[in-house]
Amino acid sequence: MANGPAVAKAVTDQDEFNPFLSMAKLFDRAADLLGLDAGLREVLRRPDRELTVSLPTVMDDGSTKVFTGYRVQHNFLRGPCKGGIRFAPDVNLDEVRALAAWMTWKCSVVDIPFGGGKGGVICDPRELSQGELERITRRYTAAIMDILGPDRDVPAPDMNTNEQTMAWIMDTYSMHVRKTTTAVVTGKPISIGGSRGRREATGRGVMLSAREAMKKLGRRPEDTRVVVQGSGNVGGIGALLLHREGYKIISISDMYGTLLNENGLDMPQVLDHLTQNRRLEGYPEATYMNSKEQLELDCDLLVPAATENQITSANADRIKAKLIVEGANGPTTAAAQEILDERGVVVVPDILANAGGVTVSYFEWVQDRMGYFWTEEIVNTRLEQVMVKAFADVDATAEQHGVSLRTAAYILAIDRVASVHRMRGVFA
Ligand code: GLU
């Protein structure tokens, strides 16, 4: 189990796989096109605050282990920091920094009043009991408590965290401040201030982004073969919603392997199988294979919805899809994006395509603060309005500057944050 000291993985400047360097490269390109001055660039490039905490935890066998946690607040110019917390054995500071910055740009692209933050705890949830996970989560919350709060920083689920994790965070925070404070986290169970539609929101946003891109390209779902990498909250639900819209999902994967059926998978059945067996393997109506070349399968739409650095300079020229909609954060490296651009592949970037989750997190935070809860229909209608407008804004920026949707999304996001910086000025 990885629970060593808080040391970011050693990286070099050339490291294509360092997400923070990838983010910085994309940021710089957009900043150049915007003609952003050097001082402002410096302000927006670096995280505002980084906290590393040690988390002593009593394990089920009575021993004590010390885990390492991070919370990075990239920027709060547009509002409280917002962003998930992930639990994984290989979480590192540069990754959390990149993810925090992506949250700033994401919230700006969809124009919700938040800045960006992200958290991580180095641990392997597969090796931990519920009790151990609860104790780690509560200790982590107490350790970062001083910088949290509905008006400061509002976490949410991310990889390997879920509604239960958010309930523990909400409870721990509330016990410290002596009042139930539901708006301190989003992605909570509905019974304790969660929003209807939040669980499906990221997948729904992916489906809506695909729909807008397809309209632009003049394509029809019925003629579109889709490959989805990942079958969790984003990939699984995204694939299900795309299937309902008439797309043919020919392949989906989990962390163990890939299903392939050229005639199209019955997504409700696949997800039932996954719920019952906790893995895709054994699903009868498909070939089960190793995931190595899944992204290179012959398809029209590719949805990477697992993790970072999946489309790289090593495989970008073998990707067959003409449209990529990024469900994950940072699935395409900056170097791979250049190759895709040259090949004319349209990429709906993460900070637009997966922004449905944080958008409904915003709705959840608003509902918690009002103490008045919306129907699922209202949530979904408002989500659709936000996603359609964000797509149109990014598309118009791309036309205006003659750049890819990714560069356009950065230009739009950075420009909005920069204009707030100019209005607010520098506190001294
Ligand atoms: N973890 C999700 C993301 O990367 C959701 C963040 C949130 O809802 O605050 O966008």
mmCIF file of C-alpha atoms in Angstrom, residues 14-176:
data_model
loop_
_atom_site.group_PDB
_atom_site.id
_atom_site.type_symbol
_atom_site.label_atom_id
_atom_site.label_comp_id
_atom_site.label_asym_id
_atom_site.label_seq_id
_atom_site.Cartn_x
_atom_site.Cartn_y
_atom_site.Cartn_z
ATOM 1 C CA GLN A 14 10.115 17.085 -21.219
ATOM 2 C CA ASP A 15 7.766 14.774 -19.414
ATOM 3 C CA GLU A 16 4.718 14.452 -21.631
ATOM 4 C CA PHE A 17 2.917 12.653 -18.839
ATOM 5 C CA ASN A 18 3.125 15.361 -16.212
ATOM 6 C CA PRO A 19 -0.450 16.724 -16.221
ATOM 7 C CA PHE A 20 0.610 20.064 -14.758
ATOM 8 C CA LEU A 21 3.089 20.636 -17.596
ATOM 9 C CA SER A 22 0.423 19.594 -20.118
ATOM 10 C CA MET A 23 -2.009 22.061 -18.544
ATOM 11 C CA ALA A 24 0.661 24.800 -18.495
ATOM 12 C CA LYS A 25 1.429 24.233 -22.190
ATOM 13 C CA LEU A 26 -2.232 24.601 -23.139
ATOM 14 C CA PHE A 27 -2.566 27.598 -20.837
ATOM 15 C CA ASP A 28 0.469 29.306 -22.437
ATOM 16 C CA ARG A 29 -0.830 28.784 -25.966
ATOM 17 C CA ALA A 30 -4.169 30.379 -25.083
ATOM 18 C CA ALA A 31 -2.471 33.156 -23.076
ATOM 19 C CA ASP A 32 -0.296 33.974 -26.123
ATOM 20 C CA LEU A 33 -3.350 34.240 -28.353
ATOM 21 C CA LEU A 34 -5.049 36.456 -25.772
ATOM 22 C CA GLY A 35 -1.930 38.607 -25.429
ATOM 23 C CA LEU A 36 -2.049 38.169 -21.651
ATOM 24 C CA ASP A 37 0.627 40.211 -19.885
ATOM 25 C CA ALA A 38 3.403 38.488 -17.969
ATOM 26 C CA GLY A 39 2.176 39.436 -14.475
ATOM 27 C CA LEU A 40 -1.324 38.141 -15.035
ATOM 28 C CA ARG A 41 0.066 34.972 -16.587
ATOM 29 C CA GLU A 42 2.073 34.377 -13.424
ATOM 30 C CA VAL A 43 -1.026 34.935 -11.254
ATOM 31 C CA LEU A 44 -3.224 32.527 -13.227
ATOM 32 C CA ARG A 45 -0.662 29.835 -13.889
ATOM 33 C CA ARG A 46 0.269 28.949 -10.339
ATOM 34 C CA PRO A 47 -1.951 27.561 -7.582
ATOM 35 C CA ASP A 48 -3.056 30.009 -4.932
ATOM 36 C CA ARG A 49 -2.602 27.577 -2.041
ATOM 37 C CA GLU A 50 -1.351 24.019 -1.569
ATOM 38 C CA LEU A 51 -1.857 22.015 1.554
ATOM 39 C CA THR A 52 -0.166 18.680 2.275
ATOM 40 C CA VAL A 53 -1.371 16.808 5.331
ATOM 41 C CA SER A 54 -0.389 13.642 7.188
ATOM 42 C CA LEU A 55 -3.278 11.451 8.234
ATOM 43 C CA PRO A 56 -2.581 9.017 11.089
ATOM 44 C CA THR A 57 -5.205 6.285 10.856
ATOM 45 C CA VAL A 58 -5.940 3.286 13.044
ATOM 46 C CA MET A 59 -6.278 0.237 10.805
ATOM 47 C CA ASP A 60 -8.639 -2.677 11.477
ATOM 48 C CA ASP A 61 -5.776 -4.797 12.830
ATOM 49 C CA GLY A 62 -5.004 -2.171 15.492
ATOM 50 C CA SER A 63 -1.861 -0.808 13.786
ATOM 51 C CA THR A 64 -1.497 2.889 12.908
ATOM 52 C CA LYS A 65 -0.643 4.011 9.403
ATOM 53 C CA VAL A 66 0.052 7.528 8.214
ATOM 54 C CA PHE A 67 -1.501 8.449 4.854
ATOM 55 C CA THR A 68 -0.733 11.595 2.857
ATOM 56 C CA GLY A 69 -3.421 13.959 1.601
ATOM 57 C CA TYR A 70 -3.442 17.091 -0.537
ATOM 58 C CA ARG A 71 -5.807 19.944 -1.207
ATOM 59 C CA VAL A 72 -4.767 22.434 -3.857
ATOM 60 C CA GLN A 73 -6.712 25.651 -4.373
ATOM 61 C CA HIS A 74 -5.766 26.956 -7.758
ATOM 62 C CA ASN A 75 -7.829 30.126 -7.960
ATOM 63 C CA PHE A 76 -10.823 31.708 -6.221
ATOM 64 C CA LEU A 77 -11.238 34.941 -8.211
ATOM 65 C CA ARG A 78 -14.675 33.928 -9.524
ATOM 66 C CA GLY A 79 -15.917 32.338 -6.297
ATOM 67 C CA PRO A 80 -15.190 29.582 -3.767
ATOM 68 C CA CYS A 81 -12.815 26.867 -4.952
ATOM 69 C CA LYS A 82 -14.634 23.837 -6.318
ATOM 70 C CA GLY A 83 -13.430 20.389 -7.228
ATOM 71 C CA GLY A 84 -13.318 16.733 -6.347
ATOM 72 C CA ILE A 85 -11.232 14.588 -4.040
ATOM 73 C CA ARG A 86 -9.663 11.412 -5.387
ATOM 74 C CA PHE A 87 -8.323 8.400 -3.542
ATOM 75 C CA ALA A 88 -5.635 6.489 -5.455
ATOM 76 C CA PRO A 89 -2.259 4.862 -4.814
ATOM 77 C CA ASP A 90 -0.465 7.065 -7.339
ATOM 78 C CA VAL A 91 -1.989 10.484 -6.602
ATOM 79 C CA ASN A 92 0.751 13.116 -6.597
ATOM 80 C CA LEU A 93 1.005 16.831 -6.107
ATOM 81 C CA ASP A 94 1.588 17.756 -9.755
ATOM 82 C CA GLU A 95 -1.488 15.783 -10.743
ATOM 83 C CA VAL A 96 -3.626 17.488 -8.087
ATOM 84 C CA ARG A 97 -2.245 20.886 -9.173
ATOM 85 C CA ALA A 98 -3.223 20.236 -12.781
ATOM 86 C CA LEU A 99 -6.657 18.973 -11.788
ATOM 87 C CA ALA A 100 -7.201 22.053 -9.603
ATOM 88 C CA ALA A 101 -6.284 24.374 -12.478
ATOM 89 C CA TRP A 102 -8.562 22.433 -14.830
ATOM 90 C CA MET A 103 -11.393 23.036 -12.337
ATOM 91 C CA THR A 104 -10.775 26.806 -12.524
ATOM 92 C CA TRP A 105 -10.980 26.692 -16.327
ATOM 93 C CA LYS A 106 -13.930 24.275 -16.302
ATOM 94 C CA CYS A 107 -16.039 26.425 -13.957
ATOM 95 C CA SER A 108 -15.218 29.424 -16.114
ATOM 96 C CA VAL A 109 -16.133 27.684 -19.401
ATOM 97 C CA VAL A 110 -19.610 26.854 -18.088
ATOM 98 C CA ASP A 111 -19.720 30.229 -16.361
ATOM 99 C CA ILE A 112 -20.596 29.133 -12.833
ATOM 100 C CA PRO A 113 -19.392 31.290 -9.915
ATOM 101 C CA PHE A 114 -16.572 29.091 -8.646
ATOM 102 C CA GLY A 115 -12.810 28.938 -8.770
ATOM 103 C CA GLY A 116 -10.910 25.667 -8.929
ATOM 104 C CA GLY A 117 -9.555 23.240 -6.361
ATOM 105 C CA LYS A 118 -8.782 19.544 -6.116
ATOM 106 C CA GLY A 119 -7.819 17.086 -3.432
ATOM 107 C CA GLY A 120 -6.250 13.680 -3.215
ATOM 108 C CA VAL A 121 -5.311 11.044 -0.688
ATOM 109 C CA ILE A 122 -2.596 8.498 -1.475
ATOM 110 C CA CYS A 123 -4.258 5.172 -0.685
ATOM 111 C CA ASP A 124 -5.600 2.104 -2.437
ATOM 112 C CA PRO A 125 -9.324 1.933 -1.640
ATOM 113 C CA ARG A 126 -9.466 -1.668 -2.897
ATOM 114 C CA GLU A 127 -7.289 -2.702 0.040
ATOM 115 C CA LEU A 128 -9.194 -0.738 2.674
ATOM 116 C CA SER A 129 -12.291 -1.681 4.669
ATOM 117 C CA GLN A 130 -15.260 0.703 4.945
ATOM 118 C CA GLY A 131 -14.193 1.537 8.494
ATOM 119 C CA GLU A 132 -10.650 2.383 7.395
ATOM 120 C CA LEU A 133 -11.949 4.511 4.515
ATOM 121 C CA GLU A 134 -14.253 6.360 6.885
ATOM 122 C CA ARG A 135 -11.450 7.077 9.368
ATOM 123 C CA ILE A 136 -9.106 8.295 6.594
ATOM 124 C CA THR A 137 -11.852 10.527 5.157
ATOM 125 C CA ARG A 138 -12.760 12.048 8.532
ATOM 126 C CA ARG A 139 -9.128 12.663 9.460
ATOM 127 C CA TYR A 140 -8.463 14.220 6.046
ATOM 128 C CA THR A 141 -11.494 16.505 6.451
ATOM 129 C CA ALA A 142 -10.361 17.618 9.901
ATOM 130 C CA ALA A 143 -6.844 18.233 8.560
ATOM 131 C CA ILE A 144 -7.977 20.518 5.708
ATOM 132 C CA MET A 145 -10.937 21.980 7.609
ATOM 133 C CA ASP A 146 -9.411 25.461 7.978
ATOM 134 C CA ILE A 147 -9.509 26.039 4.247
ATOM 135 C CA LEU A 148 -12.918 24.419 3.587
ATOM 136 C CA GLY A 149 -16.383 25.931 3.816
ATOM 137 C CA PRO A 150 -19.375 26.772 1.601
ATOM 138 C CA ASP A 151 -17.818 30.170 0.822
ATOM 139 C CA ARG A 152 -14.217 28.970 0.709
ATOM 140 C CA ASP A 153 -13.763 25.590 -0.891
ATOM 141 C CA VAL A 154 -16.392 22.976 -1.697
ATOM 142 C CA PRO A 155 -15.167 19.429 -2.476
ATOM 143 C CA ALA A 156 -17.034 16.767 -4.462
ATOM 144 C CA PRO A 157 -16.501 13.158 -5.554
ATOM 145 C CA ASP A 158 -13.799 12.176 -8.022
ATOM 146 C CA MET A 159 -11.983 8.890 -8.727
ATOM 147 C CA ASN A 160 -12.729 6.273 -6.020
ATOM 148 C CA THR A 161 -14.811 8.601 -3.867
ATOM 149 C CA ASN A 162 -18.599 8.693 -3.836
ATOM 150 C CA GLU A 163 -21.757 9.862 -2.070
ATOM 151 C CA GLN A 164 -20.778 8.047 1.122
ATOM 152 C CA THR A 165 -17.391 9.800 1.197
ATOM 153 C CA MET A 166 -19.172 13.151 0.813
ATOM 154 C CA ALA A 167 -21.583 12.279 3.638
ATOM 155 C CA TRP A 168 -18.606 11.617 5.968
ATOM 156 C CA ILE A 169 -16.985 14.916 4.957
ATOM 157 C CA MET A 170 -20.222 16.828 5.507
ATOM 158 C CA ASP A 171 -20.715 15.205 8.910
ATOM 159 C CA THR A 172 -17.122 15.775 10.076
ATOM 160 C CA TYR A 173 -17.198 19.421 9.011
ATOM 161 C CA SER A 174 -20.629 19.922 10.594
ATOM 162 C CA MET A 175 -19.548 18.415 13.925
ATOM 163 C CA HIS A 176 -16.612 20.843 14.050
#
